[in-house]
Amino acid sequence: MLSPPPMQAVIPYLGVVMGRDYATAKQGKKESMLQLMADGLSEAVRDLAPNDLSMTFVPGFHDIRPFIWDGYHLEEGNDLTLFYETVRQRFSQPEMNIPMITRDYFEDIFRAYPDHAHVYHLYDRDGDLKGVGTTLEYRRYILWVGGPKIDGTSANEYLQWCLLRNAKEKGFPEFENTGANNPNLNMHKAKYNPDLSIFFEVSRKDGVGRVAEWAYSNIVNRPLIKKRMVPYIR
């Protein structure tokens, strides 16, 4: 049950449309109208019993509490198995242009910094895993590795919102959500109204270095070749 239908780039959103008097109503009236809409929609969804449900709401429709109340809860884990397996599957797919890190690396980090490195799991009401993510929590709260799509669905926006609230509750003054330089991620991350922080990279290379850089970017980093030459994707 998808709204808008998949593969329809000309339809950016096709979510709930509230009546004309919703925007000007008092909050108490808004609550009842919103609940009436959510109950009706939930009843229709239950009748259809879809295996995959996705709705992209129209701009300006911010109150999605009824959908949040309908099922997701966040848990901190003490085991890397679920996290690593879901991320490994995502990073091993051909379209990904970066290699996966070994599980040993993650275990070393979590063993060395047990108070600062954390893994979180997002489950739906049926107990099915819908999102995973790791954080580094020391002086600033850094959203680290995670966010793969699981079983064709993605609850990453809600997962990140949960982690943002988690950081606030713990008293962190900064929440670092990297990826502003990635067009595929930037539109989503901009929804949190963040401040833009810039970092720099300096480099120096001779002729051999330039050849090596070109070979890595244009040959080694091709998905099929990368899988053969980077043995630590496992």
Tab-separated table of C-alpha atoms in Angstrom:
chain	number	residue	atom	x	y	z
A	1	MET	CA	0.000	0.000	0.000
A	2	LEU	CA	2.038	2.886	-1.329
A	3	SER	CA	1.092	6.552	-1.618
A	4	PRO	CA	2.227	7.849	-4.035
A	5	PRO	CA	2.564	4.738	-6.213
A	6	PRO	CA	6.138	3.566	-6.819
A	7	MET	CA	8.245	4.610	-9.799
A	8	GLN	CA	6.117	7.725	-10.339
A	9	ALA	CA	8.628	10.557	-10.148
A	10	VAL	CA	6.019	13.089	-11.284
A	11	ILE	CA	4.063	12.557	-8.041
A	12	PRO	CA	6.296	13.785	-5.205
A	13	TYR	CA	3.712	13.259	-2.445
A	14	LEU	CA	0.176	11.973	-2.147
A	15	GLY	CA	-0.623	11.849	1.531
A	16	VAL	CA	-3.497	12.909	3.746
A	17	VAL	CA	-5.316	16.123	2.761
A	18	MET	CA	-7.135	17.782	5.654
A	19	GLY	CA	-10.264	19.916	5.246
A	20	ARG	CA	-10.130	23.682	4.798
A	21	ASP	CA	-11.075	24.385	8.412
A	22	TYR	CA	-8.283	22.230	9.868
A	23	ALA	CA	-5.569	24.885	9.607
A	24	THR	CA	-7.629	27.534	11.404
A	25	ALA	CA	-9.140	25.253	14.049
A	26	LYS	CA	-8.117	25.374	17.702
A	27	GLN	CA	-5.746	22.672	18.852
A	28	GLY	CA	-8.504	20.727	20.631
A	29	LYS	CA	-10.544	20.577	17.423
A	30	LYS	CA	-7.449	19.645	15.438
A	31	GLU	CA	-6.849	16.719	17.785
A	32	SER	CA	-10.335	15.297	17.217
A	33	MET	CA	-10.185	15.801	13.449
A	34	LEU	CA	-6.765	14.209	13.247
A	35	GLN	CA	-7.826	11.252	15.364
A	36	LEU	CA	-10.953	10.741	13.236
A	37	MET	CA	-8.796	10.680	10.093
A	38	ALA	CA	-6.235	8.336	11.646
A	39	ASP	CA	-8.894	5.906	12.919
A	40	GLY	CA	-10.564	5.732	9.513
A	41	LEU	CA	-7.287	5.226	7.730
A	42	SER	CA	-6.152	2.589	10.223
A	43	GLU	CA	-9.400	0.684	9.712
A	44	ALA	CA	-8.908	0.698	5.944
A	45	VAL	CA	-5.326	-0.449	6.334
A	46	ARG	CA	-6.331	-3.292	8.640
A	47	ASP	CA	-8.884	-4.485	6.086
A	48	LEU	CA	-6.276	-4.486	3.319
A	49	ALA	CA	-3.541	-5.959	5.576
A	50	PRO	CA	-0.647	-4.806	3.369
A	51	ASN	CA	2.815	-6.262	3.843
A	52	ASP	CA	4.354	-2.928	2.902
A	53	LEU	CA	2.843	0.443	3.852
A	54	SER	CA	4.333	3.799	2.864
A	55	MET	CA	2.804	7.279	2.707
A	56	THR	CA	4.586	10.494	1.767
A	57	PHE	CA	2.689	13.394	3.270
A	58	VAL	CA	2.132	16.771	1.673
A	59	PRO	CA	4.344	19.719	2.739
A	60	GLY	CA	3.110	21.438	5.861
A	61	PHE	CA	1.451	18.356	7.343
A	62	HIS	CA	3.657	17.848	10.385
A	63	ASP	CA	1.494	16.132	12.957
A	64	ILE	CA	2.135	12.429	12.434
A	65	ARG	CA	1.684	11.443	16.083
A	66	PRO	CA	-1.166	8.980	15.338
A	67	PHE	CA	1.149	7.095	12.990
A	68	ILE	CA	3.959	7.133	15.562
A	69	TRP	CA	1.583	5.855	18.234
A	70	ASP	CA	0.626	3.037	15.904
A	71	GLY	CA	3.654	0.984	16.506
A	72	TYR	CA	7.358	1.872	16.660
A	73	HIS	CA	9.636	1.621	19.753
A	74	LEU	CA	13.396	2.140	20.126
A	75	GLU	CA	15.681	-0.151	22.103
A	76	GLU	CA	19.369	0.078	22.885
A	77	GLY	CA	21.149	-3.190	22.155
A	78	ASN	CA	24.202	-4.866	23.588
A	79	ASP	CA	24.925	-7.089	20.612
A	80	LEU	CA	26.289	-6.127	17.188
A	81	THR	CA	24.842	-9.127	15.343
A	82	LEU	CA	21.585	-7.561	14.099
A	83	PHE	CA	23.268	-4.257	13.298
A	84	TYR	CA	26.187	-5.736	11.437
A	85	GLU	CA	24.188	-8.221	9.399
A	86	THR	CA	21.692	-5.627	8.137
A	87	VAL	CA	24.393	-3.074	7.327
A	88	ARG	CA	26.592	-5.731	5.693
A	89	GLN	CA	23.777	-6.758	3.371
A	90	ARG	CA	23.209	-3.140	2.337
A	91	PHE	CA	26.872	-2.232	1.818
A	92	SER	CA	27.507	-5.414	-0.167
A	93	GLN	CA	24.989	-4.446	-2.845
A	94	PRO	CA	26.548	-3.470	-6.205
A	95	GLU	CA	25.292	0.116	-6.247
A	96	MET	CA	27.128	0.990	-3.047
A	97	ASN	CA	30.427	2.694	-3.875
A	98	ILE	CA	32.069	2.241	-0.476
A	99	PRO	CA	33.312	-0.991	1.099
A	100	MET	CA	31.988	-2.473	4.310
A	101	ILE	CA	34.166	-2.504	7.420
A	102	THR	CA	34.924	-5.777	9.187
A	103	ARG	CA	32.899	-6.742	12.216
A	104	ASP	CA	36.164	-6.974	14.169
A	105	TYR	CA	36.627	-3.223	13.722
A	106	PHE	CA	33.222	-2.443	15.218
A	107	GLU	CA	33.812	-4.878	18.071
A	108	ASP	CA	37.146	-3.212	18.840
A	109	ILE	CA	35.486	0.211	18.995
A	110	PHE	CA	32.641	-0.974	21.226
A	111	ARG	CA	35.067	-2.875	23.468
A	112	ALA	CA	37.397	0.110	23.820
A	113	TYR	CA	34.646	2.676	24.445
A	114	PRO	CA	31.710	0.855	26.079
A	115	ASP	CA	30.341	4.069	27.599
A	116	HIS	CA	30.456	6.077	24.384
A	117	ALA	CA	29.688	3.703	21.469
A	118	HIS	CA	26.082	2.480	21.298
A	119	VAL	CA	23.871	0.484	18.954
A	120	TYR	CA	20.104	1.046	18.672
A	121	HIS	CA	17.356	-1.092	17.140
A	122	LEU	CA	13.957	0.142	15.963
A	123	TYR	CA	11.106	-2.401	16.045
A	124	ASP	CA	7.489	-2.210	14.951
A	125	ARG	CA	4.574	-3.367	17.076
A	126	ASP	CA	4.982	-6.948	15.802
A	127	GLY	CA	8.578	-7.046	17.005
A	128	ASP	CA	10.053	-6.954	13.506
A	129	LEU	CA	13.316	-5.059	13.082
A	130	LYS	CA	12.817	-1.913	10.978
A	131	GLY	CA	15.939	0.161	11.618
A	132	VAL	CA	19.433	-0.001	13.098
A	133	GLY	CA	21.993	2.648	13.879
A	134	THR	CA	25.116	3.281	15.917
A	135	THR	CA	26.180	6.416	17.736
A	136	LEU	CA	29.344	7.822	19.256
A	137	GLU	CA	28.445	9.780	22.380
A	138	TYR	CA	31.317	11.794	23.836
A	139	ARG	CA	31.030	15.577	24.153
A	140	ARG	CA	28.870	15.524	21.036
A	141	TYR	CA	26.314	12.981	19.866
A	142	ILE	CA	27.404	11.623	16.483
A	143	LEU	CA	25.067	9.584	14.307
A	144	TRP	CA	27.568	7.001	13.087
A	145	VAL	CA	27.027	3.900	10.893
A	146	GLY	CA	23.552	2.560	10.169
A	147	GLY	CA	20.314	3.412	8.450
A	148	PRO	CA	20.105	0.576	5.889
A	149	LYS	CA	16.786	-0.191	4.241
A	150	ILE	CA	15.372	-3.378	5.706
A	151	ASP	CA	13.107	-5.694	3.685
A	152	GLY	CA	12.314	-2.986	1.166
A	153	THR	CA	11.020	-0.545	3.781
A	154	SER	CA	12.733	2.207	5.678
A	155	ALA	CA	11.955	3.749	9.048
A	156	ASN	CA	15.166	5.747	9.067
A	157	GLU	CA	13.510	9.140	9.459
A	158	TYR	CA	11.785	8.063	12.636
A	159	LEU	CA	14.926	6.277	13.841
A	160	GLN	CA	16.931	9.483	13.474
A	161	TRP	CA	14.211	11.480	15.206
A	162	CYS	CA	14.312	9.024	18.140
A	163	LEU	CA	18.090	9.367	18.361
A	164	LEU	CA	17.826	13.154	18.187
A	165	ARG	CA	15.459	13.105	21.158
A	166	ASN	CA	17.766	10.631	22.903
A	167	ALA	CA	20.668	13.051	22.525
A	168	LYS	CA	18.570	15.911	23.906
A	169	GLU	CA	17.454	13.853	26.892
A	170	LYS	CA	21.086	13.012	27.674
A	171	GLY	CA	22.011	16.688	27.583
A	172	PHE	CA	24.284	16.717	24.528
A	173	PRO	CA	24.744	20.239	23.122
A	174	GLU	CA	25.356	18.973	19.565
A	175	PHE	CA	23.902	16.239	17.391
A	176	GLU	CA	26.122	15.531	14.392
A	177	ASN	CA	24.199	14.120	11.438
A	178	THR	CA	26.761	13.834	8.668
A	179	GLY	CA	25.997	13.752	4.966
A	180	ALA	CA	25.172	17.318	3.925
A	181	ASN	CA	27.536	16.913	0.962
A	182	ASN	CA	25.572	13.921	-0.354
A	183	PRO	CA	22.584	14.935	-2.532
A	184	ASN	CA	20.862	11.602	-1.855
A	185	LEU	CA	20.878	12.268	1.894
A	186	ASN	CA	20.741	16.034	2.055
A	187	MET	CA	17.005	16.493	1.446
A	188	HIS	CA	16.165	14.174	4.308
A	189	LYS	CA	18.681	15.628	6.739
A	190	ALA	CA	17.585	19.188	5.992
A	191	LYS	CA	14.173	18.384	7.497
A	192	TYR	CA	15.671	18.671	10.992
A	193	ASN	CA	16.541	22.347	10.397
A	194	PRO	CA	20.237	21.891	11.243
A	195	ASP	CA	23.120	24.319	11.197
A	196	LEU	CA	25.599	23.620	8.426
A	197	SER	CA	29.118	22.794	9.630
A	198	ILE	CA	31.992	22.708	7.163
A	199	PHE	CA	35.085	20.538	7.356
A	200	PHE	CA	38.142	20.555	5.105
A	201	GLU	CA	40.423	17.964	3.617
A	202	VAL	CA	43.957	18.840	2.516
A	203	SER	CA	46.028	16.639	0.245
A	204	ARG	CA	49.252	16.580	-1.687
A	205	LYS	CA	50.234	14.072	-4.346
A	206	ASP	CA	52.925	13.600	-6.967
A	207	GLY	CA	52.534	11.987	-10.381
A	208	VAL	CA	52.456	8.457	-9.000
A	209	GLY	CA	49.902	9.516	-6.405
A	210	ARG	CA	47.632	11.008	-9.070
A	211	VAL	CA	47.787	7.795	-11.100
A	212	ALA	CA	47.017	5.735	-8.002
A	213	GLU	CA	44.075	7.995	-7.136
A	214	TRP	CA	42.669	7.704	-10.661
A	215	ALA	CA	43.069	3.905	-10.668
A	216	TYR	CA	41.328	3.564	-7.329
A	217	SER	CA	38.432	5.835	-8.263
A	218	ASN	CA	37.882	4.536	-11.795
A	219	ILE	CA	38.947	0.890	-11.642
A	220	VAL	CA	39.189	-0.571	-8.155
A	221	ASN	CA	36.070	1.184	-6.906
A	222	ARG	CA	33.799	-0.259	-9.572
A	223	PRO	CA	31.262	-2.477	-7.777
A	224	LEU	CA	32.141	-5.807	-9.415
A	225	ILE	CA	35.879	-5.276	-9.141
A	226	LYS	CA	35.597	-3.921	-5.610
A	227	LYS	CA	33.938	-7.105	-4.416
A	228	ARG	CA	36.860	-9.137	-5.724
A	229	MET	CA	39.603	-6.862	-4.425
A	230	VAL	CA	38.164	-5.911	-1.036
A	231	PRO	CA	38.023	-9.194	0.894
A	232	TYR	CA	36.816	-7.655	4.150
A	233	ILE	CA	33.208	-7.449	2.953
A	234	ARG	CA	31.940	-10.495	4.776
